[in-house]
């Protein structure tokens, strides 16, 4: 039996998962509500909450998998990128447990784990992608187009030069007075609105890189001008504002993806990251791929946001005698994919 424990603590979710012989047996996630009152993640509060959550979350993941900690073969953990204080909690816990159990550690890059999340199998029959494929990774911290050539060979061919797609959702939602994180609220409101009601700015930057800051400014100015004429502007137009914002984000994402597809001609496209939970994005990618004869990999919503199942599978796929992490390796807050 090969049992891999995955540990994720890069931002504001403490998660642990167990994969046994390639099949997911548990995936426990403790989300941190403490940040809602601040309208964004407060790093120090995040690390403190991870410290409180990590032991019960890991114990529960092992219990739900129906094994004991002594049955674990190796521990995969998120080394980075992310918030350093948060990463330190997961990293230190993983190291301590691996040392205590005398089993190997496997460090995992958080972005690579998102890109490999489609390999998480809930039953042995589940289908998985074939290498190589193109991945659109869209989250609160990243917007990237990645060529995934193997579990250990990934090339970022496009990335955001300013905000990530999730930040565009969250920051625009915040100025509308919606709670944090705003992405899911925009998604819900957009279902009732007209996506063509407002024309927000689309960036004109060359190459495959993304930019969302112009859209954010254009959204802000529309609210400012609307509120100057009618103090009820947001309330009266919230569904149309949400639908038009979501449409603008989808158009921006697809414009660069379409360019990337023309250059690299992938046969499969996978999406990942928190924003891949968005209903409009999921439909748009499905249609985009259908029209081009490309196989689309749309993740289950539970695997879009941060979770340890993707860390465990990325660890399992990288677990070879040559890839065993030295206990002295520190976490990192920023890096390219690796
Ligand atoms: O991958 P993730 O959990 O972690 C970070 O990178 O932080 O992504 C979180 C992001 C947030 O910006 C959140 O608003 C966005 O994913 N998100 C959504 C939806 N669900 C989560 N954005 C749009 N529509 C959604 N349904």
mmCIF file of C-alpha atoms and ligand atoms in Angstrom:
data_model
loop_
_atom_site.group_PDB
_atom_site.id
_atom_site.type_symbol
_atom_site.label_atom_id
_atom_site.label_comp_id
_atom_site.label_asym_id
_atom_site.label_seq_id
_atom_site.Cartn_x
_atom_site.Cartn_y
_atom_site.Cartn_z
ATOM 1 C CA UNK A 1 0.000 0.000 0.000
ATOM 2 C CA UNK A 2 1.258 3.491 -0.911
ATOM 3 C CA UNK A 3 -0.403 6.131 1.301
ATOM 4 C CA UNK A 4 0.500 9.782 0.675
ATOM 5 C CA UNK A 5 -0.597 12.494 3.105
ATOM 6 C CA UNK A 6 -0.937 15.954 1.513
ATOM 7 C CA UNK A 7 -0.787 19.160 3.561
ATOM 8 C CA UNK A 8 -1.808 22.596 2.202
ATOM 9 C CA UNK A 9 -1.459 25.869 4.131
ATOM 10 C CA UNK A 10 -0.382 28.461 1.553
ATOM 11 C CA UNK A 11 -3.080 31.066 2.207
ATOM 12 C CA UNK A 12 -6.263 30.915 4.298
ATOM 13 C CA UNK A 13 -7.314 27.259 3.996
ATOM 14 C CA UNK A 14 -5.812 24.555 6.205
ATOM 15 C CA UNK A 15 -6.221 21.272 4.386
ATOM 16 C CA UNK A 16 -5.033 17.674 4.617
ATOM 17 C CA UNK A 17 -5.787 14.769 2.291
ATOM 18 C CA UNK A 18 -4.819 11.124 1.957
ATOM 19 C CA UNK A 19 -4.338 9.331 -1.362
ATOM 20 C CA UNK A 20 -3.960 5.560 -1.160
ATOM 21 C CA UNK A 21 -2.663 3.722 -4.248
ATOM 22 C CA UNK A 22 -3.654 6.643 -6.483
ATOM 23 C CA UNK A 23 -7.219 7.087 -5.139
ATOM 24 C CA UNK A 24 -8.378 9.933 -2.885
ATOM 25 C CA UNK A 25 -9.558 8.639 0.483
ATOM 26 C CA UNK A 26 -10.024 11.939 2.365
ATOM 27 C CA UNK A 27 -9.790 15.688 1.759
ATOM 28 C CA UNK A 28 -10.450 17.823 4.834
ATOM 29 C CA UNK A 29 -10.517 21.624 4.503
ATOM 30 C CA UNK A 30 -10.837 24.169 7.323
ATOM 31 C CA UNK A 31 -11.543 27.600 5.835
ATOM 32 C CA UNK A 32 -10.837 30.667 7.928
ATOM 33 C CA UNK A 33 -13.843 32.920 8.521
ATOM 34 C CA UNK A 34 -11.754 35.379 10.566
ATOM 35 C CA UNK A 35 -10.765 37.375 7.427
ATOM 36 C CA UNK A 36 -14.312 38.235 6.313
ATOM 37 C CA UNK A 37 -14.519 41.201 8.691
ATOM 38 C CA UNK A 38 -11.369 42.702 7.102
ATOM 39 C CA UNK A 39 -12.377 42.316 3.444
ATOM 40 C CA UNK A 40 -9.252 40.288 2.633
ATOM 41 C CA UNK A 41 -6.765 37.814 4.095
ATOM 42 C CA UNK A 42 -4.791 39.166 7.098
ATOM 43 C CA UNK A 43 -1.496 37.207 7.012
ATOM 44 C CA UNK A 44 -0.834 37.120 10.776
ATOM 45 C CA UNK A 45 -4.384 35.951 11.537
ATOM 46 C CA UNK A 46 -4.047 33.320 8.817
ATOM 47 C CA UNK A 47 -0.918 31.795 10.384
ATOM 48 C CA UNK A 48 -2.511 31.741 13.831
ATOM 49 C CA UNK A 49 -5.616 30.004 12.473
ATOM 50 C CA UNK A 50 -3.411 27.445 10.658
ATOM 51 C CA UNK A 51 -1.693 26.682 13.971
ATOM 52 C CA UNK A 52 -5.053 25.995 15.587
ATOM 53 C CA UNK A 53 -6.398 23.948 12.669
ATOM 54 C CA UNK A 54 -3.465 21.886 11.472
ATOM 55 C CA UNK A 55 -3.470 19.094 14.053
ATOM 56 C CA UNK A 56 -7.253 18.407 13.998
ATOM 57 C CA UNK A 57 -7.355 18.675 10.186
ATOM 58 C CA UNK A 58 -4.482 16.207 9.652
ATOM 59 C CA UNK A 59 -5.857 13.800 12.297
ATOM 60 C CA UNK A 60 -9.303 13.902 10.684
ATOM 61 C CA UNK A 61 -7.889 13.274 7.183
ATOM 62 C CA UNK A 62 -6.002 10.209 8.437
ATOM 63 C CA UNK A 63 -9.079 8.986 10.351
ATOM 64 C CA UNK A 64 -11.408 9.439 7.349
ATOM 65 C CA UNK A 65 -8.945 7.518 5.159
ATOM 66 C CA UNK A 66 -9.353 4.554 7.517
ATOM 67 C CA UNK A 67 -5.641 4.212 8.274
ATOM 68 C CA UNK A 68 -3.282 5.081 11.107
ATOM 69 C CA UNK A 69 -0.409 7.561 10.834
ATOM 70 C CA UNK A 70 1.981 4.606 10.930
ATOM 71 C CA UNK A 71 0.572 3.427 7.572
ATOM 72 C CA UNK A 72 1.731 6.608 5.773
ATOM 73 C CA UNK A 73 4.377 6.132 3.066
ATOM 74 C CA UNK A 74 5.336 9.807 2.562
ATOM 75 C CA UNK A 75 4.158 13.360 3.274
ATOM 76 C CA UNK A 76 3.662 15.897 0.473
ATOM 77 C CA UNK A 77 3.333 19.533 1.533
ATOM 78 C CA UNK A 78 3.004 22.931 -0.129
ATOM 79 C CA UNK A 79 6.410 24.604 0.022
ATOM 80 C CA UNK A 80 5.257 27.775 -1.780
ATOM 81 C CA UNK A 81 4.355 30.199 -3.221
ATOM 82 C CA UNK A 82 2.014 31.762 -0.692
ATOM 83 C CA UNK A 83 2.021 33.681 2.589
ATOM 84 C CA UNK A 84 5.257 32.866 4.367
ATOM 85 C CA UNK A 85 3.739 32.684 7.869
ATOM 86 C CA UNK A 86 1.011 30.342 6.635
ATOM 87 C CA UNK A 87 3.466 28.180 4.711
ATOM 88 C CA UNK A 88 5.709 27.898 7.766
ATOM 89 C CA UNK A 89 2.922 26.225 9.740
ATOM 90 C CA UNK A 90 2.257 23.506 7.131
ATOM 91 C CA UNK A 91 5.946 23.060 6.318
ATOM 92 C CA UNK A 92 7.006 22.735 9.958
ATOM 93 C CA UNK A 93 4.171 20.343 10.724
ATOM 94 C CA UNK A 94 4.981 18.171 7.697
ATOM 95 C CA UNK A 95 8.665 18.076 8.639
ATOM 96 C CA UNK A 96 7.951 17.211 12.288
ATOM 97 C CA UNK A 97 5.557 14.423 11.351
ATOM 98 C CA UNK A 98 7.874 13.004 8.678
ATOM 99 C CA UNK A 99 10.768 13.045 11.117
ATOM 100 C CA UNK A 100 8.680 11.405 13.872
ATOM 101 C CA UNK A 101 7.420 8.681 11.520
ATOM 102 C CA UNK A 102 10.766 8.361 9.724
ATOM 103 C CA UNK A 103 9.163 8.674 6.274
ATOM 104 C CA UNK A 104 10.135 10.852 3.261
ATOM 105 C CA UNK A 105 8.950 14.381 2.603
ATOM 106 C CA UNK A 106 7.951 15.651 -0.859
ATOM 107 C CA UNK A 107 7.850 19.416 -1.374
ATOM 108 C CA UNK A 108 5.161 20.578 -3.792
ATOM 109 C CA UNK A 109 4.798 23.852 -5.670
ATOM 110 C CA UNK A 110 1.281 25.206 -5.097
ATOM 111 C CA UNK A 111 0.805 26.297 -8.719
ATOM 112 C CA UNK A 112 2.005 22.939 -10.046
ATOM 113 C CA UNK A 113 -0.484 21.262 -7.675
ATOM 114 C CA UNK A 114 -3.360 23.328 -9.145
ATOM 115 C CA UNK A 115 -2.207 22.362 -12.653
ATOM 116 C CA UNK A 116 -2.120 18.655 -11.662
ATOM 117 C CA UNK A 117 -5.417 18.700 -9.713
ATOM 118 C CA UNK A 118 -7.168 16.879 -12.604
ATOM 119 C CA UNK A 119 -5.216 13.746 -11.690
ATOM 120 C CA UNK A 120 -7.061 13.407 -8.372
ATOM 121 C CA UNK A 121 -9.117 10.216 -8.731
ATOM 122 C CA UNK A 122 -12.113 9.625 -6.494
ATOM 123 C CA UNK A 123 -12.552 6.132 -7.948
ATOM 124 C CA UNK A 124 -9.921 4.004 -9.729
ATOM 125 C CA UNK A 125 -11.924 4.362 -12.993
ATOM 126 C CA UNK A 126 -11.826 8.198 -13.102
ATOM 127 C CA UNK A 127 -10.304 9.560 -16.310
ATOM 128 C CA UNK A 128 -7.273 11.841 -16.153
ATOM 129 C CA UNK A 129 -5.576 14.111 -18.736
ATOM 130 C CA UNK A 130 -2.728 13.035 -20.988
ATOM 131 C CA UNK A 131 0.510 15.007 -21.138
ATOM 132 C CA UNK A 132 1.070 17.497 -22.639
ATOM 133 C CA UNK A 133 -1.887 19.803 -22.015
ATOM 134 C CA UNK A 134 -2.494 23.520 -21.605
ATOM 135 C CA UNK A 135 -3.672 24.788 -18.216
ATOM 136 C CA UNK A 136 -5.426 28.073 -17.490
ATOM 137 C CA UNK A 137 -4.667 28.695 -13.833
ATOM 138 C CA UNK A 138 -6.904 31.413 -12.449
ATOM 139 C CA UNK A 139 -7.020 32.153 -8.736
ATOM 140 C CA UNK A 140 -6.886 34.953 -6.187
ATOM 141 C CA UNK A 141 -3.132 35.299 -6.626
ATOM 142 C CA UNK A 142 -2.415 34.082 -10.161
ATOM 143 C CA UNK A 143 -3.629 34.174 -13.752
ATOM 144 C CA UNK A 144 -1.381 32.044 -15.917
ATOM 145 C CA UNK A 145 -1.368 29.977 -19.072
ATOM 146 C CA UNK A 146 0.867 26.966 -18.507
ATOM 147 C CA UNK A 147 2.108 24.221 -20.808
ATOM 148 C CA UNK A 148 2.057 21.111 -18.622
ATOM 149 C CA UNK A 149 4.515 18.712 -20.253
ATOM 150 C CA UNK A 150 4.926 16.279 -17.332
ATOM 151 C CA UNK A 151 4.472 16.352 -13.523
ATOM 152 C CA UNK A 152 7.894 17.969 -13.263
ATOM 153 C CA UNK A 153 8.095 19.988 -16.468
ATOM 154 C CA UNK A 154 5.795 23.002 -16.764
ATOM 155 C CA UNK A 155 6.289 26.213 -18.733
ATOM 156 C CA UNK A 156 4.443 29.443 -18.003
ATOM 157 C CA UNK A 157 3.730 31.061 -21.380
ATOM 158 C CA UNK A 158 1.458 33.868 -20.125
ATOM 159 C CA UNK A 159 0.889 35.516 -16.751
ATOM 160 C CA UNK A 160 -0.700 38.607 -15.270
ATOM 161 C CA UNK A 161 1.384 41.746 -15.202
ATOM 162 C CA UNK A 162 -0.739 43.270 -12.420
ATOM 163 C CA UNK A 163 -3.848 41.831 -10.696
ATOM 164 C CA UNK A 164 -5.027 38.230 -10.882
ATOM 165 C CA UNK A 165 -8.515 37.363 -12.220
ATOM 166 C CA UNK A 166 -9.683 36.531 -8.671
ATOM 167 C CA UNK A 167 -8.478 39.925 -7.428
ATOM 168 C CA UNK A 168 -10.490 41.621 -10.181
ATOM 169 C CA UNK A 169 -13.592 39.746 -8.987
ATOM 170 C CA UNK A 170 -12.890 40.439 -5.303
ATOM 171 C CA UNK A 171 -11.886 44.097 -5.579
ATOM 172 C CA UNK A 172 -14.829 45.023 -7.829
ATOM 173 C CA UNK A 173 -17.174 43.114 -5.509
ATOM 174 C CA UNK A 174 -15.740 45.030 -2.562
ATOM 175 C CA UNK A 175 -16.531 48.428 -4.111
ATOM 176 C CA UNK A 176 -20.075 47.155 -4.711
ATOM 177 C CA UNK A 177 -20.285 46.474 -0.955
ATOM 178 C CA UNK A 178 -20.310 42.665 -1.320
ATOM 179 C CA UNK A 179 -18.613 40.434 1.297
ATOM 180 C CA UNK A 180 -15.127 38.914 0.876
ATOM 181 C CA UNK A 181 -14.347 36.893 -1.164
ATOM 182 C CA UNK A 182 -16.557 38.539 -3.751
ATOM 183 C CA UNK A 183 -16.065 36.095 -6.653
ATOM 184 C CA UNK A 184 -18.857 33.681 -5.647
ATOM 185 C CA UNK A 185 -21.250 36.634 -4.987
ATOM 186 C CA UNK A 186 -20.585 38.085 -8.442
ATOM 187 C CA UNK A 187 -21.159 34.611 -9.926
ATOM 188 C CA UNK A 188 -24.549 34.329 -8.178
ATOM 189 C CA UNK A 189 -25.676 37.882 -9.112
ATOM 190 C CA UNK A 190 -24.430 37.534 -12.705
ATOM 191 C CA UNK A 191 -26.891 34.694 -13.316
ATOM 192 C CA UNK A 192 -29.724 37.257 -13.071
ATOM 193 C CA UNK A 193 -28.101 40.100 -15.011
ATOM 194 C CA UNK A 194 -27.415 41.278 -18.566
ATOM 195 C CA UNK A 195 -23.737 40.725 -19.534
ATOM 196 C CA UNK A 196 -23.970 43.492 -22.166
ATOM 197 C CA UNK A 197 -25.508 46.165 -19.895
ATOM 198 C CA UNK A 198 -22.130 47.854 -19.237
ATOM 199 C CA UNK A 199 -19.038 47.894 -21.464
ATOM 200 C CA UNK A 200 -15.979 47.736 -19.188
ATOM 201 C CA UNK A 201 -12.459 48.193 -20.544
ATOM 202 C CA UNK A 202 -10.603 45.218 -22.060
ATOM 203 C CA UNK A 203 -6.783 45.577 -22.005
ATOM 204 C CA UNK A 204 -4.709 45.863 -25.159
ATOM 205 C CA UNK A 205 -1.367 44.427 -24.120
ATOM 206 C CA UNK A 206 0.775 42.389 -26.497
ATOM 207 C CA UNK A 207 1.665 38.703 -26.201
ATOM 208 C CA UNK A 208 0.064 36.132 -23.930
ATOM 209 C CA UNK A 209 0.218 38.125 -20.675
ATOM 210 C CA UNK A 210 -2.870 39.248 -18.790
ATOM 211 C CA UNK A 211 -3.785 42.570 -17.211
ATOM 212 C CA UNK A 212 -6.850 43.271 -15.074
ATOM 213 C CA UNK A 213 -6.034 46.665 -13.552
ATOM 214 C CA UNK A 214 -7.660 48.672 -16.392
ATOM 215 C CA UNK A 215 -10.880 46.716 -16.002
ATOM 216 C CA UNK A 216 -10.880 47.429 -12.267
ATOM 217 C CA UNK A 217 -10.441 51.173 -12.862
ATOM 218 C CA UNK A 218 -13.129 51.217 -15.526
ATOM 219 C CA UNK A 219 -15.519 49.410 -13.139
ATOM 220 C CA UNK A 220 -14.724 51.886 -10.358
ATOM 221 C CA UNK A 221 -15.357 54.914 -12.636
ATOM 222 C CA UNK A 222 -18.681 53.465 -13.795
ATOM 223 C CA UNK A 223 -19.793 53.161 -10.164
ATOM 224 C CA UNK A 224 -18.503 56.653 -9.320
ATOM 225 C CA UNK A 225 -20.354 58.253 -12.261
ATOM 226 C CA UNK A 226 -23.502 56.207 -11.649
ATOM 227 C CA UNK A 227 -23.585 57.058 -7.943
ATOM 228 C CA UNK A 228 -23.111 60.773 -8.719
ATOM 229 C CA UNK A 229 -26.406 60.664 -10.627
ATOM 230 C CA UNK A 230 -28.288 58.220 -8.428
ATOM 231 C CA UNK A 231 -27.274 57.160 -4.889
ATOM 232 C CA UNK A 232 -29.165 53.881 -5.468
ATOM 233 C CA UNK A 233 -27.164 53.104 -8.649
ATOM 234 C CA UNK A 234 -25.417 49.990 -7.302
ATOM 235 C CA UNK A 235 -28.510 48.525 -5.690
ATOM 236 C CA UNK A 236 -30.627 49.087 -8.826
ATOM 237 C CA UNK A 237 -27.982 47.665 -11.198
ATOM 238 C CA UNK A 238 -26.168 45.044 -9.127
ATOM 239 C CA UNK A 239 -27.094 42.039 -11.283
ATOM 240 C CA UNK A 240 -26.199 43.846 -14.532
ATOM 241 C CA UNK A 241 -22.946 45.171 -13.030
ATOM 242 C CA UNK A 242 -21.991 41.646 -11.900
ATOM 243 C CA UNK A 243 -22.935 40.038 -15.226
ATOM 244 C CA UNK A 244 -21.037 42.679 -17.252
ATOM 245 C CA UNK A 245 -17.975 42.391 -14.990
ATOM 246 C CA UNK A 246 -17.985 38.590 -15.251
ATOM 247 C CA UNK A 247 -18.332 38.818 -19.044
ATOM 248 C CA UNK A 248 -15.393 41.240 -19.264
ATOM 249 C CA UNK A 249 -13.202 38.869 -17.199
ATOM 250 C CA UNK A 250 -14.231 35.907 -19.382
ATOM 251 C CA UNK A 251 -13.497 37.872 -22.585
ATOM 252 C CA UNK A 252 -10.052 38.846 -21.285
ATOM 253 C CA UNK A 253 -9.254 35.256 -20.264
ATOM 254 C CA UNK A 254 -10.415 33.796 -23.575
ATOM 255 C CA UNK A 255 -8.708 36.366 -25.798
ATOM 256 C CA UNK A 256 -5.255 35.313 -24.557
ATOM 257 C CA UNK A 257 -6.159 31.635 -24.369
ATOM 258 C CA UNK A 258 -7.254 31.774 -27.985
ATOM 259 C CA UNK A 259 -3.912 33.339 -28.955
ATOM 260 C CA UNK A 260 -2.043 30.654 -26.992
ATOM 261 C CA UNK A 261 -4.050 27.886 -28.688
ATOM 262 C CA UNK A 262 -3.190 29.252 -32.153
ATOM 263 C CA UNK A 263 0.523 29.130 -31.292
ATOM 264 C CA UNK A 264 0.752 25.863 -29.316
ATOM 265 C CA UNK A 265 -2.207 23.861 -30.716
ATOM 266 C CA UNK A 266 -3.001 21.842 -27.550
ATOM 267 C CA UNK A 267 -5.339 18.836 -27.782
ATOM 268 C CA UNK A 268 -6.471 19.293 -24.175
ATOM 269 C CA UNK A 269 -7.099 22.342 -21.982
ATOM 270 C CA UNK A 270 -7.512 22.136 -18.200
ATOM 271 C CA UNK A 271 -8.628 24.950 -15.914
ATOM 272 C CA UNK A 272 -7.776 25.291 -12.240
ATOM 273 C CA UNK A 273 -7.703 27.692 -9.295
ATOM 274 C CA UNK A 274 -10.535 29.379 -7.381
ATOM 275 C CA UNK A 275 -11.890 31.337 -10.377
ATOM 276 C CA UNK A 276 -12.392 28.069 -12.286
ATOM 277 C CA UNK A 277 -15.398 27.561 -9.958
ATOM 278 C CA UNK A 278 -17.130 30.443 -11.783
ATOM 279 C CA UNK A 279 -20.173 29.248 -13.751
ATOM 280 C CA UNK A 280 -19.621 31.691 -16.619
ATOM 281 C CA UNK A 281 -15.935 30.763 -16.935
ATOM 282 C CA UNK A 282 -16.734 27.030 -16.897
ATOM 283 C CA UNK A 283 -19.376 27.393 -19.658
ATOM 284 C CA UNK A 284 -17.156 29.654 -21.735
ATOM 285 C CA UNK A 285 -14.198 27.222 -21.582
ATOM 286 C CA UNK A 286 -16.462 24.277 -22.385
ATOM 287 C CA UNK A 287 -17.818 26.094 -25.481
ATOM 288 C CA UNK A 288 -14.395 27.420 -26.491
ATOM 289 C CA UNK A 289 -12.958 23.881 -26.479
ATOM 290 C CA UNK A 290 -15.998 22.286 -28.142
ATOM 291 C CA UNK A 291 -15.746 24.686 -31.069
ATOM 292 C CA UNK A 292 -12.100 23.762 -31.622
ATOM 293 C CA UNK A 293 -12.189 19.982 -31.080
ATOM 294 C CA UNK A 294 -10.153 20.313 -27.874
ATOM 295 C CA UNK A 295 -10.877 18.173 -24.798
ATOM 296 C CA UNK A 296 -11.780 20.402 -21.824
ATOM 297 C CA UNK A 297 -10.918 19.399 -18.264
ATOM 298 C CA UNK A 298 -13.224 21.287 -15.900
ATOM 299 C CA UNK A 299 -12.512 20.463 -12.241
ATOM 300 C CA UNK A 300 -15.140 19.555 -9.675
ATOM 301 C CA UNK A 301 -15.865 22.698 -7.652
ATOM 302 C CA UNK A 302 -14.349 21.095 -4.519
ATOM 303 C CA UNK A 303 -10.960 20.885 -6.279
ATOM 304 C CA UNK A 304 -10.920 24.467 -7.617
ATOM 305 C CA UNK A 305 -10.048 26.352 -4.449
ATOM 306 C CA UNK A 306 -7.055 25.493 -2.264
ATOM 307 C CA UNK A 307 -7.143 21.859 -1.152
ATOM 308 C CA UNK A 308 -4.675 19.206 -0.066
ATOM 309 C CA UNK A 309 -5.956 16.541 -2.493
ATOM 310 C CA UNK A 310 -4.095 18.308 -5.305
ATOM 311 C CA UNK A 311 -0.974 18.546 -3.123
ATOM 312 C CA UNK A 312 -1.150 14.835 -2.315
ATOM 313 C CA UNK A 313 -1.534 13.857 -5.990
ATOM 314 C CA UNK A 314 1.221 16.236 -7.123
ATOM 315 C CA UNK A 315 3.418 14.688 -4.402
ATOM 316 C CA UNK A 316 2.482 11.139 -5.440
ATOM 317 C CA UNK A 317 3.312 11.931 -9.083
ATOM 318 C CA UNK A 318 6.695 13.394 -8.141
ATOM 319 C CA UNK A 319 7.590 10.770 -5.566
ATOM 320 C CA UNK A 320 10.694 9.019 -6.848
ATOM 321 C CA UNK A 321 13.947 8.140 -5.091
ATOM 322 C CA UNK A 322 15.481 11.247 -6.794
ATOM 323 C CA UNK A 323 12.811 13.593 -5.505
ATOM 324 C CA UNK A 324 12.922 13.349 -1.747
ATOM 325 C CA UNK A 325 12.971 16.655 0.050
ATOM 326 C CA UNK A 326 15.723 17.522 2.469
ATOM 327 C CA UNK A 327 14.311 18.453 5.879
ATOM 328 C CA UNK A 328 16.319 21.696 5.917
ATOM 329 C CA UNK A 329 14.552 23.126 2.827
ATOM 330 C CA UNK A 330 12.759 26.399 3.756
ATOM 331 C CA UNK A 331 9.368 27.497 2.341
ATOM 332 C CA UNK A 332 9.278 30.285 -0.260
ATOM 333 C CA UNK A 333 6.692 33.030 -0.713
ATOM 334 C CA UNK A 334 7.287 33.729 -4.414
ATOM 335 C CA UNK A 335 8.523 31.617 -7.270
ATOM 336 C CA UNK A 336 7.816 30.434 -10.755
ATOM 337 C CA UNK A 337 6.280 27.011 -11.198
ATOM 338 C CA UNK A 338 8.651 24.111 -10.460
HETATM 339 O O1 LIG B 1 -7.376 29.294 -5.645
HETATM 340 P P1 LIG B 1 -7.946 30.116 -4.547
HETATM 341 O O2 LIG B 1 -8.783 29.395 -3.522
HETATM 342 O O3 LIG B 1 -6.824 30.803 -3.714
HETATM 343 C C1 LIG B 1 -6.105 31.951 -3.936
HETATM 344 O O4 LIG B 1 -5.333 32.036 -4.894
HETATM 345 O O5 LIG B 1 -6.302 32.875 -3.103
HETATM 346 O O6 LIG B 1 -8.802 31.277 -5.237
HETATM 347 C C2 LIG B 1 -9.570 32.189 -4.519
HETATM 348 C C3 LIG B 1 -10.193 33.127 -5.531
HETATM 349 C C4 LIG B 1 -10.878 34.333 -4.887
HETATM 350 O O7 LIG B 1 -10.466 35.482 -5.590
HETATM 351 C C5 LIG B 1 -12.365 34.049 -5.102
HETATM 352 O O8 LIG B 1 -13.167 35.209 -5.208
HETATM 353 C C6 LIG B 1 -12.331 33.300 -6.413
HETATM 354 O O9 LIG B 1 -11.207 32.440 -6.280
HETATM 355 N N1 LIG B 1 -13.564 32.521 -6.624
HETATM 356 C C7 LIG B 1 -14.457 32.827 -7.578
HETATM 357 C C8 LIG B 1 -15.522 31.894 -7.445
HETATM 358 N N2 LIG B 1 -15.229 31.060 -6.401
HETATM 359 C C9 LIG B 1 -14.015 31.469 -5.910
HETATM 360 N N3 LIG B 1 -14.450 33.779 -8.525
HETATM 361 C C10 LIG B 1 -15.501 33.827 -9.345
HETATM 362 N N4 LIG B 1 -16.565 32.997 -9.279
HETATM 363 C C11 LIG B 1 -16.613 32.015 -8.344
HETATM 364 N N5 LIG B 1 -17.672 31.182 -8.288
#
